[in-house]
Backbone as CSV, one residue per row, in Angstrom:
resi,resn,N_x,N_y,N_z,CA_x,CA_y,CA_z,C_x,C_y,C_z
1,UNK,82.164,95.478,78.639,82.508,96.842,78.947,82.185,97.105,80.423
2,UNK,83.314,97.297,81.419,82.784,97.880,82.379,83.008,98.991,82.745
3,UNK,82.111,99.936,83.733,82.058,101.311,83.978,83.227,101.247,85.439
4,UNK,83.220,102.834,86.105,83.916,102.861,87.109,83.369,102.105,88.735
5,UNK,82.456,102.419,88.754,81.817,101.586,90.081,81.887,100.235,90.033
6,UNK,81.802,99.588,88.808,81.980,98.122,88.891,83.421,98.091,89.616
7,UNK,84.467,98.390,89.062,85.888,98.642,89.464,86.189,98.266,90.824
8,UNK,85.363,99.892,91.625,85.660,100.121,92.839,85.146,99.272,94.000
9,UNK,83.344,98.411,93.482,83.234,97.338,93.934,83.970,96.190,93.766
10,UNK,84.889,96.034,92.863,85.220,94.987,92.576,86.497,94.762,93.552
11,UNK,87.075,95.990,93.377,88.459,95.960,94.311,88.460,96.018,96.066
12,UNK,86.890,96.094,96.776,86.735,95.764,98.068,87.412,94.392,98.966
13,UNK,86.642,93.322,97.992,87.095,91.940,98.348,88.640,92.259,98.764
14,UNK,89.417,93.153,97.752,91.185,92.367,98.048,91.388,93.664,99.074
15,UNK,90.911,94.401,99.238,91.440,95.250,100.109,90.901,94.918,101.713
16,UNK,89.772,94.263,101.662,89.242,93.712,102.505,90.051,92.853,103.106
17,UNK,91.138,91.635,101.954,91.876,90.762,101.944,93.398,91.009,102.635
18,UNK,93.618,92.042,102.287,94.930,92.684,103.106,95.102,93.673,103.984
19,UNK,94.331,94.635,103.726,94.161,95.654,105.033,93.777,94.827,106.197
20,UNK,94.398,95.320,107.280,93.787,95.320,108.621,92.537,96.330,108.898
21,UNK,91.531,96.081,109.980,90.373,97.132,110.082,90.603,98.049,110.041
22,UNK,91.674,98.836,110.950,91.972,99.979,111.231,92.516,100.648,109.567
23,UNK,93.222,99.180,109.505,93.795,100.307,107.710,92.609,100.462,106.894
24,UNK,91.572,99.428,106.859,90.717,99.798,106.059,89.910,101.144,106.255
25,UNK,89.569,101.331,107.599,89.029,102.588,108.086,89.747,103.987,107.313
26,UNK,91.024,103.852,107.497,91.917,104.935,106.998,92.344,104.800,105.250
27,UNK,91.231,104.029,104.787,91.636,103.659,103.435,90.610,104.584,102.555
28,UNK,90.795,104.751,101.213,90.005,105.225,100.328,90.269,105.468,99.034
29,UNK,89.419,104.817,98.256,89.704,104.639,96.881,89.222,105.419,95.757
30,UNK,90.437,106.066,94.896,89.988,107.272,93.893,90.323,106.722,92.608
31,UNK,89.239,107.118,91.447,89.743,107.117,89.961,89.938,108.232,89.341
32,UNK,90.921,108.488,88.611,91.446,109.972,88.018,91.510,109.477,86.476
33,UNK,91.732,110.358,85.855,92.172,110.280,84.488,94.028,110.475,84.529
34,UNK,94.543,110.043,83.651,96.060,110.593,82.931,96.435,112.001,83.845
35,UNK,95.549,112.337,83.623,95.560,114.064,84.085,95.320,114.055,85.179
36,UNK,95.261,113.451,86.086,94.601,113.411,87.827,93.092,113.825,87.724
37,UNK,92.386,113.918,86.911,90.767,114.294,86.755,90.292,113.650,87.300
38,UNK,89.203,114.167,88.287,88.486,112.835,88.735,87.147,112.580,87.700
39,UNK,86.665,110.901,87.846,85.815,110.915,86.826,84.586,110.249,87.633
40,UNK,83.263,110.040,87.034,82.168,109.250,87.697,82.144,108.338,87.623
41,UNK,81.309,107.497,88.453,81.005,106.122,88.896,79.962,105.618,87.640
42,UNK,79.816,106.052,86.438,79.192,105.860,84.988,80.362,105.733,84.051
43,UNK,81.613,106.329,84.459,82.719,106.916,82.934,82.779,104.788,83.196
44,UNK,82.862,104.685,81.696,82.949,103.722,81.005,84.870,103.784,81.185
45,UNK,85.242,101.921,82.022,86.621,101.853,81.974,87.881,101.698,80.533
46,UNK,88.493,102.638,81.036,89.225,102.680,79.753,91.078,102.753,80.318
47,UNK,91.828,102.764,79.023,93.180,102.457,79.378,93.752,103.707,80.494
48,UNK,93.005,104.930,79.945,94.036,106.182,80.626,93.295,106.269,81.895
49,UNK,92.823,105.417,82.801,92.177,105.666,84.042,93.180,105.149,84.786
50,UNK,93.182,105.871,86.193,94.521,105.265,87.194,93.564,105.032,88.645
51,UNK,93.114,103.930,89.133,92.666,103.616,90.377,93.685,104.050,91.563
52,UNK,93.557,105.078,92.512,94.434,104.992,93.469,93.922,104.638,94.509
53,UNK,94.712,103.982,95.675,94.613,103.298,96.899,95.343,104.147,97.721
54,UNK,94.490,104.669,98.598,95.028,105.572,99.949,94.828,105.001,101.031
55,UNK,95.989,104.665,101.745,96.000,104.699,102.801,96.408,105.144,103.930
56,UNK,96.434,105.844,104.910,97.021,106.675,105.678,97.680,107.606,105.114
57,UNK,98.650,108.526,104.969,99.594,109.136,104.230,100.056,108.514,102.459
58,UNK,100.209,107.204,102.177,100.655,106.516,101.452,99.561,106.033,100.205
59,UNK,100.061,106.183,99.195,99.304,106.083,98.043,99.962,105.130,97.257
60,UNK,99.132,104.346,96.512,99.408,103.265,95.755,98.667,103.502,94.360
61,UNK,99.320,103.584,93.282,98.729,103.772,91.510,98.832,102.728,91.022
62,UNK,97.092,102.178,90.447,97.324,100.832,89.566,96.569,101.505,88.480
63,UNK,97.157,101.332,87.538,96.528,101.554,85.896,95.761,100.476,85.503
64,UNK,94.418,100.254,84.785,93.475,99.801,84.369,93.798,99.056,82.832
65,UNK,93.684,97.973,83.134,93.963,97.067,81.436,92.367,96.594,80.995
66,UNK,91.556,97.261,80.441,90.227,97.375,80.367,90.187,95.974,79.825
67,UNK,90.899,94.939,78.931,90.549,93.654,78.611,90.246,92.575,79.442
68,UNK,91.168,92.781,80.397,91.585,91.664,81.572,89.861,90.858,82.387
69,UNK,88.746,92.471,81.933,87.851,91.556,82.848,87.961,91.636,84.087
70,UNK,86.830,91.247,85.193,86.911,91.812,86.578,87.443,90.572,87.016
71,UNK,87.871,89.504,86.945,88.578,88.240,87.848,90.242,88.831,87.289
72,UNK,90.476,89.159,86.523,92.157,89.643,86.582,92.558,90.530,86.864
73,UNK,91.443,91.491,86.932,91.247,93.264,87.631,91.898,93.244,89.182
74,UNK,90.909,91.762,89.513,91.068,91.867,91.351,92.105,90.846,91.298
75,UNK,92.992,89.950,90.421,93.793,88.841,90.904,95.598,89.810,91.270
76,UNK,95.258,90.767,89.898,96.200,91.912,89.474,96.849,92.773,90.839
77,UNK,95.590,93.297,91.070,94.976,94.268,92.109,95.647,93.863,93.543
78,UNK,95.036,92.562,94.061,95.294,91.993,95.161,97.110,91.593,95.204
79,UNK,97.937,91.265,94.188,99.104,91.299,94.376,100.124,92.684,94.216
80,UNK,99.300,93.603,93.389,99.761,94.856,93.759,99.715,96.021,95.594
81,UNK,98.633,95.197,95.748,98.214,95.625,97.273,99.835,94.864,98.005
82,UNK,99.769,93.690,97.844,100.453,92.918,98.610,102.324,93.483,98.724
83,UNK,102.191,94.025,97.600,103.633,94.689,97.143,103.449,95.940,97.734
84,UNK,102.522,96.555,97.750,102.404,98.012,98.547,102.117,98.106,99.796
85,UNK,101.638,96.995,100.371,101.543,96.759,101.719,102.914,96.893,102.526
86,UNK,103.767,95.625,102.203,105.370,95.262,102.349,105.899,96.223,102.114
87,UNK,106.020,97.471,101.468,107.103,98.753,101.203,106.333,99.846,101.814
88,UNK,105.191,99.407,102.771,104.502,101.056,103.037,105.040,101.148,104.785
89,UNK,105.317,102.664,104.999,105.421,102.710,106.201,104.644,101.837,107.339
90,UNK,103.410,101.432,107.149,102.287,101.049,108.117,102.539,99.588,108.095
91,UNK,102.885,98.826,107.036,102.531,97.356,107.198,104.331,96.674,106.067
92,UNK,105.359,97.580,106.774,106.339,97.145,106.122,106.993,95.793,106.218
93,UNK,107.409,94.859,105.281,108.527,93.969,105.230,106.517,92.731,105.236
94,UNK,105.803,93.530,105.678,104.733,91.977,105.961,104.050,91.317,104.758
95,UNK,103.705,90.077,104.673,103.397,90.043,103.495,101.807,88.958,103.541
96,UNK,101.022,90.017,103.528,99.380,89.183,103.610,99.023,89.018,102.485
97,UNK,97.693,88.426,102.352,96.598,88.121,101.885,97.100,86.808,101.567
C-alpha cells in the first residue's frame, strides 16, 4: 500500500530525467481526487487519484494504477513525461530521457 508522498517522491527521478533545469524550476507536482480535490501527503494511493505535472502554462494528467507498485509507477510515468514533453509548447517535436 502506498500513500501520496511516496508517489511524489517517487516521480522526481523521471522528471529530473526529462526536464531541463529551467523546466524543472517552473515545474510542480499536484494530487487531486476525480473531483480536482486536493488530498494529503498521508491519503493512502488509490484508483480515483490523478497526479498532475505542471509545467510552465502546460499540464499533464496521469491517473494512478495503485497495483503496478513504485518501479511501474515511475517506468509508466517517465514515458508519459516523454509524450508530454514532445507535444508541449516548451520542449516540442523533442524526445528525451
Amino acid at each position: 500500500m502506498m500513500i501520496v508522498e511516496e508517489i511524489l517522491l517517487a516521480a522526481q527521478p523521471a522528471l529530473e530525467a526529462i526536464l531541463t533545469p529551467i523546466e524543472l524550476d517552473r515545474a510542480r507536482l499536484e494530487m487531486v481526487t476525480t473531483k480536482g480535490e486536493p488530498v494529503t501527503a498521508s491519503t493512502i494511493v488509490s484508483a480515483d487519484l490523478l497526479l498532475r505535472v505542471f509545467v510552465y502554462d502546460e499540464q499533464m494528467g496521469f491517473w494512478l494504477y495503485p497495483p503496478e507498485g513504485i518501479s511501474g509507477f515511475m517506468a509508466r510515468l517517465s514515458s508519459e513525461l516523454q509524450d508530454f514533453v514532445a507535444e508541449s509548447g516548451f520542449g516540442w517535436g523533442e524526445l528525451r530521457g
